[in-house]
mmCIF file of C-alpha atoms in Angstrom:
data_model
loop_
_atom_site.group_PDB
_atom_site.id
_atom_site.type_symbol
_atom_site.label_atom_id
_atom_site.label_comp_id
_atom_site.label_asym_id
_atom_site.label_seq_id
_atom_site.Cartn_x
_atom_site.Cartn_y
_atom_site.Cartn_z
ATOM 1 C CA MET A 13 -14.109 -55.781 -82.446
ATOM 2 C CA LYS A 14 -12.360 -53.030 -80.827
ATOM 3 C CA ARG A 15 -11.851 -49.994 -82.540
ATOM 4 C CA ARG A 16 -8.484 -48.264 -82.253
ATOM 5 C CA PHE A 17 -7.902 -44.523 -82.417
ATOM 6 C CA PHE A 18 -5.103 -42.467 -83.344
ATOM 7 C CA LEU A 19 -4.496 -38.673 -82.739
ATOM 8 C CA PRO A 20 -2.780 -36.771 -85.035
ATOM 9 C CA ALA A 21 1.030 -35.717 -83.798
ATOM 10 C CA ALA A 22 -0.055 -32.009 -83.751
ATOM 11 C CA VAL A 23 -3.128 -32.700 -81.253
ATOM 12 C CA LEU A 24 -0.592 -35.115 -79.247
ATOM 13 C CA SER A 25 2.237 -32.093 -79.132
ATOM 14 C CA CYS A 26 -0.541 -29.569 -77.899
ATOM 15 C CA VAL A 27 -1.581 -31.836 -75.328
ATOM 16 C CA ALA A 28 1.839 -32.555 -74.108
ATOM 17 C CA ALA A 29 2.674 -28.673 -73.983
ATOM 18 C CA ALA A 30 -0.372 -28.057 -72.268
ATOM 19 C CA THR A 31 0.068 -30.848 -69.650
ATOM 20 C CA THR A 32 3.810 -29.499 -68.750
ATOM 21 C CA ALA A 33 2.848 -25.931 -68.469
ATOM 22 C CA PHE A 34 -0.126 -27.155 -66.202
ATOM 23 C CA SER A 35 2.443 -29.155 -64.354
ATOM 24 C CA ASP A 36 4.663 -26.315 -63.939
ATOM 25 C CA ASP A 37 1.956 -24.256 -62.698
ATOM 26 C CA VAL A 38 1.238 -26.913 -59.907
ATOM 27 C CA ASP A 39 4.601 -27.286 -59.348
ATOM 28 C CA ASP A 40 4.910 -23.516 -58.909
ATOM 29 C CA GLY A 41 1.955 -23.351 -56.262
ATOM 30 C CA LEU A 42 3.078 -26.471 -54.101
ATOM 31 C CA TYR A 43 6.712 -25.816 -53.707
ATOM 32 C CA ASP A 44 8.498 -22.817 -52.483
ATOM 33 C CA ALA A 45 12.063 -22.344 -53.380
ATOM 34 C CA PRO A 46 14.493 -24.647 -51.774
ATOM 35 C CA PRO A 47 16.365 -22.962 -48.673
ATOM 36 C CA PRO A 48 19.960 -22.658 -49.024
ATOM 37 C CA GLU A 49 22.344 -25.389 -47.854
ATOM 38 C CA ASP A 50 23.536 -23.209 -45.120
ATOM 39 C CA ALA A 51 20.097 -21.837 -43.836
ATOM 40 C CA GLY A 52 19.467 -20.467 -40.695
ATOM 41 C CA PHE A 53 15.850 -19.600 -39.281
ATOM 42 C CA VAL A 54 15.335 -16.548 -37.249
ATOM 43 C CA ARG A 55 11.727 -15.291 -36.120
ATOM 44 C CA PHE A 56 11.005 -12.042 -33.845
ATOM 45 C CA VAL A 57 8.166 -12.687 -31.291
ATOM 46 C CA GLY A 58 6.642 -9.912 -29.103
ATOM 47 C CA TYR A 59 7.546 -6.941 -31.411
ATOM 48 C CA GLU A 60 5.356 -3.962 -32.673
ATOM 49 C CA THR A 61 6.113 -3.025 -36.517
ATOM 50 C CA LEU A 62 9.161 -0.982 -36.584
ATOM 51 C CA ASP A 63 10.517 -1.561 -33.388
ATOM 52 C CA ALA A 64 12.548 -4.827 -34.262
ATOM 53 C CA PRO A 65 16.240 -4.545 -33.082
ATOM 54 C CA ASP A 66 18.933 -4.990 -35.888
ATOM 55 C CA LEU A 67 20.265 -8.412 -35.408
ATOM 56 C CA PHE A 68 22.358 -10.566 -37.602
ATOM 57 C CA GLY A 69 22.124 -7.477 -40.010
ATOM 58 C CA LEU A 70 18.663 -8.611 -41.099
ATOM 59 C CA SER A 71 16.247 -6.356 -42.527
ATOM 60 C CA ILE A 72 12.881 -7.541 -41.054
ATOM 61 C CA PRO A 73 9.624 -6.518 -43.385
ATOM 62 C CA ASP A 74 6.654 -5.594 -41.180
ATOM 63 C CA ASP A 75 4.495 -8.202 -42.380
ATOM 64 C CA LEU A 76 6.856 -10.702 -40.989
ATOM 65 C CA LEU A 77 6.797 -8.969 -37.416
ATOM 66 C CA ALA A 78 3.091 -9.401 -37.548
ATOM 67 C CA SER A 79 3.198 -13.214 -38.520
ATOM 68 C CA GLN A 80 6.011 -14.135 -36.491
ATOM 69 C CA ASP A 81 6.982 -16.150 -39.073
ATOM 70 C CA TYR A 82 10.468 -17.526 -39.342
ATOM 71 C CA LEU A 83 12.872 -15.744 -41.659
ATOM 72 C CA VAL A 84 15.302 -18.010 -43.760
ATOM 73 C CA VAL A 85 18.655 -16.743 -44.573
ATOM 74 C CA SER A 86 22.021 -17.799 -45.552
ATOM 75 C CA ALA A 87 24.099 -18.182 -42.502
ATOM 76 C CA ALA A 88 27.099 -17.425 -44.163
ATOM 77 C CA ASN A 89 25.780 -13.856 -45.207
ATOM 78 C CA HIS A 90 24.981 -12.879 -41.585
ATOM 79 C CA GLU A 91 27.383 -12.692 -38.842
ATOM 80 C CA GLY A 92 26.335 -14.516 -35.157
ATOM 81 C CA LEU A 93 24.141 -16.878 -37.227
ATOM 82 C CA GLU A 94 25.034 -20.601 -37.726
ATOM 83 C CA ALA A 95 23.708 -22.825 -40.260
ATOM 84 C CA GLY A 96 20.671 -24.911 -39.038
ATOM 85 C CA GLN A 97 20.210 -22.928 -36.180
ATOM 86 C CA TYR A 98 16.560 -21.861 -35.150
ATOM 87 C CA VAL A 99 16.613 -18.473 -33.229
ATOM 88 C CA THR A 100 13.757 -16.922 -31.637
ATOM 89 C CA ILE A 101 14.464 -13.361 -30.691
ATOM 90 C CA ILE A 102 12.273 -11.388 -27.994
ATOM 91 C CA PRO A 103 12.383 -8.062 -26.147
ATOM 92 C CA GLY A 104 13.719 -8.409 -22.898
ATOM 93 C CA ARG A 105 13.008 -6.451 -19.748
ATOM 94 C CA ASP A 106 15.003 -3.331 -20.440
ATOM 95 C CA THR A 107 14.054 -3.953 -23.834
ATOM 96 C CA ALA A 108 17.342 -5.362 -24.514
ATOM 97 C CA PRO A 109 16.722 -8.202 -27.204
ATOM 98 C CA ILE A 110 17.066 -11.776 -25.832
ATOM 99 C CA ILE A 111 18.257 -14.202 -28.176
ATOM 100 C CA HIS A 112 17.151 -17.734 -27.836
ATOM 101 C CA VAL A 113 18.602 -20.601 -29.738
ATOM 102 C CA GLU A 114 16.032 -23.444 -29.828
ATOM 103 C CA PRO A 115 16.984 -26.998 -29.238
ATOM 104 C CA ALA A 116 17.320 -29.826 -31.726
ATOM 105 C CA ARG A 117 13.886 -31.264 -32.590
ATOM 106 C CA ASN A 118 12.706 -34.818 -32.893
ATOM 107 C CA ARG A 119 10.803 -34.437 -36.513
ATOM 108 C CA GLU A 120 8.412 -37.247 -35.264
ATOM 109 C CA LYS A 121 7.162 -35.222 -32.491
ATOM 110 C CA VAL A 122 5.709 -31.971 -31.889
ATOM 111 C CA LEU A 123 7.647 -29.036 -30.180
ATOM 112 C CA ALA A 124 5.638 -26.606 -27.951
ATOM 113 C CA THR A 125 7.099 -23.570 -26.808
ATOM 114 C CA LEU A 126 6.031 -21.403 -24.145
ATOM 115 C CA ILE A 127 7.021 -17.538 -23.962
ATOM 116 C CA ASN A 128 6.499 -15.287 -20.914
ATOM 117 C CA LEU A 129 6.808 -11.435 -21.862
ATOM 118 C CA SER A 130 4.587 -10.812 -18.642
ATOM 119 C CA PRO A 131 5.573 -9.348 -15.129
ATOM 120 C CA ALA A 132 3.907 -13.131 -13.762
ATOM 121 C CA GLU A 133 6.747 -15.048 -11.883
ATOM 122 C CA ALA A 134 5.178 -18.585 -12.789
ATOM 123 C CA ILE A 135 3.493 -18.739 -16.112
ATOM 124 C CA SER A 136 3.120 -22.593 -17.314
ATOM 125 C CA LEU A 137 1.330 -24.395 -19.862
ATOM 126 C CA LYS A 138 -1.148 -27.377 -18.668
ATOM 127 C CA THR A 139 -4.061 -29.488 -19.578
ATOM 128 C CA ALA A 140 -7.104 -27.279 -19.212
ATOM 129 C CA ASP A 141 -8.046 -29.317 -15.951
ATOM 130 C CA GLY A 142 -4.517 -28.013 -14.697
ATOM 131 C CA LYS A 143 -3.619 -31.507 -13.509
ATOM 132 C CA ILE A 144 -0.792 -32.053 -16.086
ATOM 133 C CA ALA A 145 2.031 -29.507 -16.779
ATOM 134 C CA VAL A 146 2.937 -29.567 -20.552
ATOM 135 C CA VAL A 147 5.870 -26.814 -19.737
ATOM 136 C CA ALA A 148 6.846 -26.082 -16.489
ATOM 137 C CA PRO A 149 6.388 -22.558 -14.887
ATOM 138 C CA ILE A 150 8.854 -19.977 -16.297
ATOM 139 C CA ALA A 151 9.867 -16.468 -14.931
ATOM 140 C CA PRO A 152 9.219 -13.298 -16.792
ATOM 141 C CA PHE A 153 11.301 -12.990 -19.942
ATOM 142 C CA GLU A 154 11.788 -16.739 -20.539
ATOM 143 C CA ILE A 155 11.243 -19.279 -23.169
ATOM 144 C CA ALA A 156 10.757 -23.020 -22.386
ATOM 145 C CA HIS A 157 10.093 -25.978 -24.809
ATOM 146 C CA ARG A 158 8.767 -29.588 -24.760
ATOM 147 C CA GLU A 159 8.396 -32.103 -27.086
ATOM 148 C CA VAL A 160 4.938 -33.707 -27.294
ATOM 149 C CA ASN A 161 3.375 -36.372 -29.225
ATOM 150 C CA PRO A 162 0.690 -35.757 -31.739
ATOM 151 C CA ILE A 163 -2.549 -35.576 -30.242
ATOM 152 C CA ALA A 164 -5.699 -33.673 -29.635
ATOM 153 C CA VAL A 165 -5.982 -32.045 -26.446
ATOM 154 C CA GLU A 166 -7.126 -29.210 -24.480
ATOM 155 C CA LEU A 167 -4.717 -27.036 -23.197
ATOM 156 C CA ALA A 168 -4.400 -23.336 -21.018
ATOM 157 C CA ILE A 169 -2.099 -21.066 -19.780
ATOM 158 C CA PHE A 170 -1.561 -20.700 -15.971
ATOM 159 C CA ASP A 171 -0.410 -17.829 -13.696
ATOM 160 C CA GLY A 172 0.253 -20.080 -10.680
ATOM 161 C CA ASP A 173 -3.065 -22.021 -10.341
ATOM 162 C CA ALA A 174 -5.077 -19.476 -11.837
ATOM 163 C CA MET A 175 -5.713 -19.776 -15.344
ATOM 164 C CA LEU A 176 -5.315 -17.152 -17.849
ATOM 165 C CA GLY A 177 -7.882 -16.509 -20.376
ATOM 166 C CA GLU A 178 -9.867 -19.358 -22.108
ATOM 167 C CA PRO A 179 -8.731 -23.090 -22.712
ATOM 168 C CA SER A 180 -8.416 -24.061 -26.143
ATOM 169 C CA LYS A 181 -8.418 -27.586 -28.258
ATOM 170 C CA VAL A 182 -5.292 -27.907 -30.349
ATOM 171 C CA ILE A 183 -4.514 -30.687 -32.592
ATOM 172 C CA PHE A 184 -1.076 -31.116 -32.517
ATOM 173 C CA LYS A 185 0.549 -32.767 -35.868
ATOM 174 C CA ARG A 186 4.085 -34.487 -36.084
ATOM 175 C CA ASN A 187 6.561 -32.097 -36.893
ATOM 176 C CA GLN A 188 4.659 -29.034 -36.156
ATOM 177 C CA HIS A 189 6.044 -26.084 -33.897
ATOM 178 C CA VAL A 190 3.321 -24.491 -31.888
ATOM 179 C CA THR A 191 3.989 -21.344 -29.631
ATOM 180 C CA TYR A 192 2.333 -20.008 -26.670
ATOM 181 C CA LEU A 193 2.867 -16.301 -25.783
ATOM 182 C CA VAL A 194 1.868 -14.553 -22.690
ATOM 183 C CA GLY A 195 2.090 -10.784 -23.498
ATOM 184 C CA ASN A 196 3.282 -8.088 -21.232
ATOM 185 C CA ASP A 197 -0.415 -7.121 -20.518
ATOM 186 C CA GLY A 198 -0.974 -10.841 -19.619
ATOM 187 C CA SER A 199 -2.704 -11.774 -22.687
ATOM 188 C CA VAL A 200 -2.456 -15.020 -24.207
ATOM 189 C CA SER A 201 -1.856 -15.870 -27.963
ATOM 190 C CA ARG A 202 -1.200 -19.436 -29.993
ATOM 191 C CA PHE A 203 0.348 -19.454 -33.085
ATOM 192 C CA THR A 204 2.514 -21.718 -35.779
ATOM 193 C CA SER A 205 5.336 -19.843 -37.149
ATOM 194 C CA GLY A 206 5.648 -20.476 -41.234
ATOM 195 C CA PHE A 207 8.729 -19.696 -43.316
ATOM 196 C CA THR A 208 9.523 -16.697 -45.320
ATOM 197 C CA SER A 209 12.281 -16.811 -47.474
ATOM 198 C CA ASN A 210 15.167 -13.901 -47.843
ATOM 199 C CA LYS A 211 17.222 -13.712 -50.819
ATOM 200 C CA ASN A 212 20.237 -12.472 -48.781
#
């Protein structure tokens, strides 16, 4: 015969309270505060700390410049920024900032971005064997994009037909934005920008 056990109400109350507290802690850890309804997304790429221009009235923390994450702000509070825009700001040839509004994205694909801050005239992103161009050649201080399918592939940066640095394997994931940056010294870096909220 099966026995039934009944817990006192006080015990049940303690269990419920602990579960709620645990759930709240998990929620706080898993989810950031939602962005404002008129959110705009701005990132500064290629800048050292303290030398980023003052654009859209934004105050950019040094750690954000180092991470090259997007700053999430209310567009209503920042003149020149529109709701829903993703903006990348890079230093131009004469250090004047270049403001680039990114294209609308298909969230089922991956957005691959190539930024050329070097003097090289034909920087491209290709498969490691050089046979397939993922992003066609771009001139100095230009930005280009291409949407690709989620896939694992070995890619490299090319200056004309010459490979810069070493090829690297990348696993593209759906709705990801991967950026390849060629610095003014010809160095190559790859990063995926995250998001940092701003209360302003």
